[in-house]
């Protein structure tokens, strides 16, 4: 298959140096392999997404020299696909409706022992299973409800197998595996759809990668633990699993990874200050373009 990767920012704030590193790294790999580089706008959270930030993404990427080989895919246009997938998973009896708030989850987990932290995974606090034990999964699809994946039921219906993963800068990949017990205890029953919008990051990213034919996912090391969730969903829905390449994070002078609130590191500010695209490449440790 032709090497295909993508960059998938959310239009909720300015792109910063960390975004530039991820986009340039994936773009360079695609061009070196004679493959495709795609752009996806992850605007499923319509309460926070803004057209002005979407336009800023296009402007910053073009200035950096990043080009994409197809029109950008917008998640807000993919809601019917996410809903169809949720119906399919409901029919497989691996989803359950959940009415728990964050306060409910905290209360059910109880106070940790002194000095101990509450159990957390890639999707936040490990859900204690409150609604899982009470859910009626034989009825009609519960429109308008938050839906969680029953990880134990999911692992009973699929073989997790192996993930091929690695570090993109040296183009190497290794395989890792996780047991069903690991996924139940370290990940738990993750949210796949919320009451206020259809789908979730985990569901949409898996469906969109398959839809766009992505063969290599190049993204930050902060999403490493989310990869096991995505592989479970791919196995459940019969979707291909790409090779996952997790790159280092770009951090500030104190060692803290950059966030969108770090406007001082915004690409637009570097542009306004007279920096060149090659200056940005040097800041994130990438070679200059020929």
GROMACS .gro file of C-alpha atoms in nm:
model
  290
    1UNK     CA    1   0.000   0.000   0.000
    2UNK     CA    2   0.111   0.354  -0.067
    3UNK     CA    3   0.258   0.531   0.236
    4UNK     CA    4  -0.015   0.765   0.360
    5UNK     CA    5  -0.003   0.980   0.669
    6UNK     CA    6  -0.190   1.280   0.800
    7UNK     CA    7  -0.191   1.582   1.030
    8UNK     CA    8  -0.512   1.627   1.228
    9UNK     CA    9  -0.529   1.951   1.430
   10UNK     CA   10  -0.832   2.086   1.615
   11UNK     CA   11  -0.935   2.445   1.528
   12UNK     CA   12  -0.957   2.554   1.891
   13UNK     CA   13  -0.652   2.780   1.911
   14UNK     CA   14  -0.327   2.874   1.737
   15UNK     CA   15  -0.078   2.619   1.610
   16UNK     CA   16   0.243   2.620   1.815
   17UNK     CA   17   0.591   2.475   1.772
   18UNK     CA   18   0.474   2.129   1.876
   19UNK     CA   19   0.215   2.127   1.599
   20UNK     CA   20   0.476   2.247   1.351
   21UNK     CA   21   0.711   1.963   1.446
   22UNK     CA   22   0.440   1.699   1.408
   23UNK     CA   23   0.314   1.836   1.075
   24UNK     CA   24   0.660   1.884   0.925
   25UNK     CA   25   0.782   1.543   1.040
   26UNK     CA   26   0.482   1.361   0.890
   27UNK     CA   27   0.499   1.572   0.574
   28UNK     CA   28   0.873   1.506   0.529
   29UNK     CA   29   0.821   1.130   0.576
   30UNK     CA   30   0.540   1.120   0.320
   31UNK     CA   31   0.740   1.313   0.062
   32UNK     CA   32   1.052   1.100   0.119
   33UNK     CA   33   0.847   0.784   0.069
   34UNK     CA   34   0.672   0.914  -0.241
   35UNK     CA   35   0.347   0.884  -0.051
   36UNK     CA   36   0.052   1.098   0.046
   37UNK     CA   37   0.015   1.362   0.315
   38UNK     CA   38  -0.343   1.440   0.418
   39UNK     CA   39  -0.496   1.710   0.635
   40UNK     CA   40  -0.789   1.649   0.867
   41UNK     CA   41  -0.965   1.917   1.069
   42UNK     CA   42  -1.086   1.763   1.396
   43UNK     CA   43  -1.375   1.999   1.464
   44UNK     CA   44  -1.613   1.747   1.619
   45UNK     CA   45  -1.628   1.961   1.934
   46UNK     CA   46  -1.836   2.239   1.783
   47UNK     CA   47  -1.857   2.427   2.114
   48UNK     CA   48  -1.485   2.508   2.100
   49UNK     CA   49  -1.401   2.498   1.728
   50UNK     CA   50  -1.388   2.831   1.545
   51UNK     CA   51  -1.364   2.913   1.170
   52UNK     CA   52  -1.094   3.171   1.243
   53UNK     CA   53  -0.867   2.902   1.390
   54UNK     CA   54  -0.936   2.668   1.100
   55UNK     CA   55  -0.825   2.936   0.854
   56UNK     CA   56  -0.519   3.001   1.069
   57UNK     CA   57  -0.425   2.632   1.039
   58UNK     CA   58  -0.429   2.654   0.660
   59UNK     CA   59  -0.230   2.979   0.661
   60UNK     CA   60   0.037   2.851   0.902
   61UNK     CA   61   0.084   2.518   0.725
   62UNK     CA   62   0.115   2.679   0.381
   63UNK     CA   63   0.371   2.923   0.520
   64UNK     CA   64   0.569   2.630   0.662
   65UNK     CA   65   0.572   2.469   0.318
   66UNK     CA   66   0.334   2.189   0.411
   67UNK     CA   67   0.106   2.081   0.125
   68UNK     CA   68  -0.170   1.822   0.128
   69UNK     CA   69  -0.274   1.586  -0.149
   70UNK     CA   70  -0.653   1.599  -0.113
   71UNK     CA   71  -0.910   1.848   0.017
   72UNK     CA   72  -0.905   1.863   0.399
   73UNK     CA   73  -1.147   1.625   0.569
   74UNK     CA   74  -1.362   1.792   0.836
   75UNK     CA   75  -1.497   1.576   1.117
   76UNK     CA   76  -1.815   1.782   1.139
   77UNK     CA   77  -1.905   1.636   0.797
   78UNK     CA   78  -1.859   1.281   0.926
   79UNK     CA   79  -2.124   1.266   1.199
   80UNK     CA   80  -2.342   1.010   1.008
   81UNK     CA   81  -2.043   0.773   0.989
   82UNK     CA   82  -1.980   0.802   1.363
   83UNK     CA   83  -2.347   0.740   1.437
   84UNK     CA   84  -2.355   0.432   1.212
   85UNK     CA   85  -2.050   0.294   1.394
   86UNK     CA   86  -2.211   0.352   1.733
   87UNK     CA   87  -2.524   0.167   1.621
   88UNK     CA   88  -2.307  -0.123   1.507
   89UNK     CA   89  -2.123  -0.141   1.838
   90UNK     CA   90  -2.452  -0.118   2.027
   91UNK     CA   91  -2.584  -0.414   1.831
   92UNK     CA   92  -2.269  -0.604   1.929
   93UNK     CA   93  -2.361  -0.536   2.296
   94UNK     CA   94  -2.027  -0.375   2.374
   95UNK     CA   95  -2.167  -0.030   2.462
   96UNK     CA   96  -2.371   0.086   2.757
   97UNK     CA   97  -2.538   0.420   2.836
   98UNK     CA   98  -2.384   0.617   3.120
   99UNK     CA   99  -2.535   0.900   3.326
  100UNK     CA  100  -2.235   0.953   3.556
  101UNK     CA  101  -2.086   1.299   3.594
  102UNK     CA  102  -1.721   1.353   3.681
  103UNK     CA  103  -1.832   1.413   4.040
  104UNK     CA  104  -2.015   1.078   4.037
  105UNK     CA  105  -1.701   0.901   3.912
  106UNK     CA  106  -1.488   1.066   4.179
  107UNK     CA  107  -1.737   0.969   4.447
  108UNK     CA  108  -1.752   0.608   4.332
  109UNK     CA  109  -1.372   0.580   4.327
  110UNK     CA  110  -1.357   0.704   4.685
  111UNK     CA  111  -1.077   0.887   4.862
  112UNK     CA  112  -0.734   0.740   4.785
  113UNK     CA  113  -0.497   0.640   5.059
  114UNK     CA  114  -0.265   0.913   5.175
  115UNK     CA  115  -0.011   0.994   4.906
  116UNK     CA  116  -0.182   0.772   4.648
  117UNK     CA  117  -0.334   0.894   4.323
  118UNK     CA  118  -0.672   0.801   4.182
  119UNK     CA  119  -0.649   0.535   3.909
  120UNK     CA  120  -0.603   0.708   3.574
  121UNK     CA  121  -0.551   0.597   3.217
  122UNK     CA  122  -0.523   0.749   2.870
  123UNK     CA  123  -0.883   0.873   2.889
  124UNK     CA  124  -0.859   1.019   3.239
  125UNK     CA  125  -0.997   0.856   3.553
  126UNK     CA  126  -1.056   0.481   3.522
  127UNK     CA  127  -1.432   0.440   3.522
  128UNK     CA  128  -1.551   0.230   3.821
  129UNK     CA  129  -1.828   0.056   3.623
  130UNK     CA  130  -2.127   0.214   3.798
  131UNK     CA  131  -2.363   0.215   3.499
  132UNK     CA  132  -2.213  -0.093   3.337
  133UNK     CA  133  -2.377  -0.317   3.596
  134UNK     CA  134  -2.717  -0.152   3.558
  135UNK     CA  135  -2.738  -0.107   3.183
  136UNK     CA  136  -3.009  -0.262   2.967
  137UNK     CA  137  -2.834  -0.343   2.641
  138UNK     CA  138  -3.115  -0.532   2.476
  139UNK     CA  139  -3.335  -0.231   2.405
  140UNK     CA  140  -3.329   0.027   2.127
  141UNK     CA  141  -3.027   0.245   2.068
  142UNK     CA  142  -3.032   0.514   2.339
  143UNK     CA  143  -3.036   0.838   2.142
  144UNK     CA  144  -2.899   1.138   2.328
  145UNK     CA  145  -2.716   0.935   2.592
  146UNK     CA  146  -2.348   0.921   2.673
  147UNK     CA  147  -2.212   0.582   2.563
  148UNK     CA  148  -1.917   0.392   2.706
  149UNK     CA  149  -1.729   0.094   2.567
  150UNK     CA  150  -1.754  -0.208   2.795
  151UNK     CA  151  -1.388  -0.304   2.778
  152UNK     CA  152  -1.440  -0.649   2.926
  153UNK     CA  153  -1.713  -0.731   2.673
  154UNK     CA  154  -1.503  -0.585   2.394
  155UNK     CA  155  -1.202  -0.796   2.481
  156UNK     CA  156  -1.425  -1.102   2.483
  157UNK     CA  157  -1.516  -1.035   2.120
  158UNK     CA  158  -1.178  -0.963   1.967
  159UNK     CA  159  -0.813  -1.063   1.974
  160UNK     CA  160  -0.609  -0.757   2.058
  161UNK     CA  161  -0.293  -0.898   1.903
  162UNK     CA  162   0.001  -0.667   1.846
  163UNK     CA  163   0.057  -0.301   1.770
  164UNK     CA  164   0.340  -0.203   1.539
  165UNK     CA  165   0.485   0.117   1.679
  166UNK     CA  166   0.809   0.307   1.694
  167UNK     CA  167   0.990   0.641   1.676
  168UNK     CA  168   0.958   0.822   1.343
  169UNK     CA  169   1.294   0.998   1.340
  170UNK     CA  170   1.486   0.673   1.295
  171UNK     CA  171   1.211   0.504   1.091
  172UNK     CA  172   1.212   0.193   1.308
  173UNK     CA  173   0.912   0.004   1.438
  174UNK     CA  174   0.864  -0.262   1.702
  175UNK     CA  175   0.564  -0.465   1.813
  176UNK     CA  176   0.400  -0.444   2.153
  177UNK     CA  177   0.107  -0.630   2.301
  178UNK     CA  178  -0.129  -0.579   2.593
  179UNK     CA  179  -0.338  -0.837   2.773
  180UNK     CA  180  -0.713  -0.812   2.819
  181UNK     CA  181  -0.651  -0.758   3.190
  182UNK     CA  182  -0.422  -0.463   3.115
  183UNK     CA  183  -0.689  -0.297   2.908
  184UNK     CA  184  -0.963  -0.352   3.165
  185UNK     CA  185  -0.758  -0.220   3.455
  186UNK     CA  186  -0.536   0.042   3.288
  187UNK     CA  187  -0.784   0.184   3.037
  188UNK     CA  188  -1.133   0.089   3.151
  189UNK     CA  189  -1.470   0.171   3.000
  190UNK     CA  190  -1.395   0.473   2.784
  191UNK     CA  191  -1.651   0.722   2.655
  192UNK     CA  192  -1.725   0.680   2.283
  193UNK     CA  193  -2.005   0.935   2.256
  194UNK     CA  194  -2.118   1.222   2.475
  195UNK     CA  195  -2.460   1.368   2.528
  196UNK     CA  196  -2.363   1.700   2.372
  197UNK     CA  197  -2.210   1.563   2.050
  198UNK     CA  198  -2.197   1.236   1.859
  199UNK     CA  199  -1.872   1.046   1.875
  200UNK     CA  200  -1.548   1.105   2.064
  201UNK     CA  201  -1.185   1.155   1.975
  202UNK     CA  202  -1.116   0.781   2.001
  203UNK     CA  203  -1.405   0.676   1.779
  204UNK     CA  204  -1.367   0.948   1.518
  205UNK     CA  205  -0.991   0.916   1.476
  206UNK     CA  206  -1.016   0.542   1.415
  207UNK     CA  207  -1.296   0.575   1.161
  208UNK     CA  208  -1.134   0.869   0.984
  209UNK     CA  209  -0.793   0.704   0.956
  210UNK     CA  210  -0.956   0.403   0.792
  211UNK     CA  211  -1.171   0.622   0.566
  212UNK     CA  212  -0.867   0.818   0.447
  213UNK     CA  213  -0.653   0.506   0.397
  214UNK     CA  214  -0.387   0.614   0.647
  215UNK     CA  215  -0.105   0.359   0.666
  216UNK     CA  216   0.122   0.545   0.912
  217UNK     CA  217   0.004   0.760   1.202
  218UNK     CA  218   0.271   1.009   1.309
  219UNK     CA  219   0.179   1.178   1.637
  220UNK     CA  220   0.312   1.281   1.977
  221UNK     CA  221   0.428   1.048   2.252
  222UNK     CA  222   0.147   1.184   2.470
  223UNK     CA  223  -0.093   0.974   2.261
  224UNK     CA  224   0.102   0.651   2.298
  225UNK     CA  225  -0.136   0.506   2.557
  226UNK     CA  226  -0.438   0.601   2.346
  227UNK     CA  227  -0.310   0.372   2.071
  228UNK     CA  228  -0.423   0.060   2.256
  229UNK     CA  229  -0.778   0.201   2.263
  230UNK     CA  230  -0.767   0.263   1.893
  231UNK     CA  231  -0.646  -0.088   1.817
  232UNK     CA  232  -0.931  -0.238   2.021
  233UNK     CA  233  -1.182  -0.033   1.821
  234UNK     CA  234  -1.019  -0.131   1.493
  235UNK     CA  235  -1.041  -0.498   1.585
  236UNK     CA  236  -1.405  -0.463   1.688
  237UNK     CA  237  -1.508  -0.284   1.370
  238UNK     CA  238  -1.293  -0.484   1.128
  239UNK     CA  239  -1.074  -0.186   1.033
  240UNK     CA  240  -0.706  -0.196   0.935
  241UNK     CA  241  -0.447  -0.098   1.196
  242UNK     CA  242  -0.185   0.150   1.073
  243UNK     CA  243   0.174   0.161   1.188
  244UNK     CA  244   0.192   0.408   1.479
  245UNK     CA  245   0.498   0.630   1.511
  246UNK     CA  246   0.511   0.841   1.827
  247UNK     CA  247   0.751   1.133   1.823
  248UNK     CA  248   0.907   1.329   2.107
  249UNK     CA  249   0.722   1.630   2.243
  250UNK     CA  250   0.839   1.987   2.201
  251UNK     CA  251   0.879   2.146   2.542
  252UNK     CA  252   0.943   2.491   2.681
  253UNK     CA  253   1.255   2.597   2.872
  254UNK     CA  254   1.118   2.445   3.195
  255UNK     CA  255   1.050   2.107   3.035
  256UNK     CA  256   0.675   2.153   3.014
  257UNK     CA  257   0.515   2.043   2.689
  258UNK     CA  258   0.356   2.316   2.483
  259UNK     CA  259  -0.021   2.376   2.477
  260UNK     CA  260  -0.245   2.603   2.273
  261UNK     CA  261  -0.258   2.850   2.558
  262UNK     CA  262   0.115   2.910   2.501
  263UNK     CA  263   0.052   3.189   2.252
  264UNK     CA  264   0.413   3.306   2.283
  265UNK     CA  265   0.509   2.989   2.093
  266UNK     CA  266   0.238   3.032   1.828
  267UNK     CA  267   0.353   2.995   1.467
  268UNK     CA  268   0.165   3.311   1.376
  269UNK     CA  269   0.372   3.509   1.627
  270UNK     CA  270   0.699   3.376   1.488
  271UNK     CA  271   0.578   3.474   1.141
  272UNK     CA  272   0.492   3.824   1.259
  273UNK     CA  273   0.834   3.855   1.423
  274UNK     CA  274   1.008   3.789   1.091
  275UNK     CA  275   1.110   3.425   1.133
  276UNK     CA  276   1.138   3.201   0.828
  277UNK     CA  277   1.007   2.846   0.787
  278UNK     CA  278   1.367   2.723   0.810
  279UNK     CA  279   1.399   2.903   1.143
  280UNK     CA  280   1.101   2.704   1.270
  281UNK     CA  281   1.256   2.380   1.145
  282UNK     CA  282   1.575   2.461   1.332
  283UNK     CA  283   1.383   2.540   1.653
  284UNK     CA  284   1.223   2.193   1.653
  285UNK     CA  285   1.535   2.007   1.546
  286UNK     CA  286   1.453   1.929   1.184
  287UNK     CA  287   1.686   1.970   0.890
  288UNK     CA  288   1.645   2.266   0.659
  289UNK     CA  289   1.472   2.209   0.329
  290UNK     CA  290   1.684   2.165   0.016
   0.00000   0.00000   0.00000
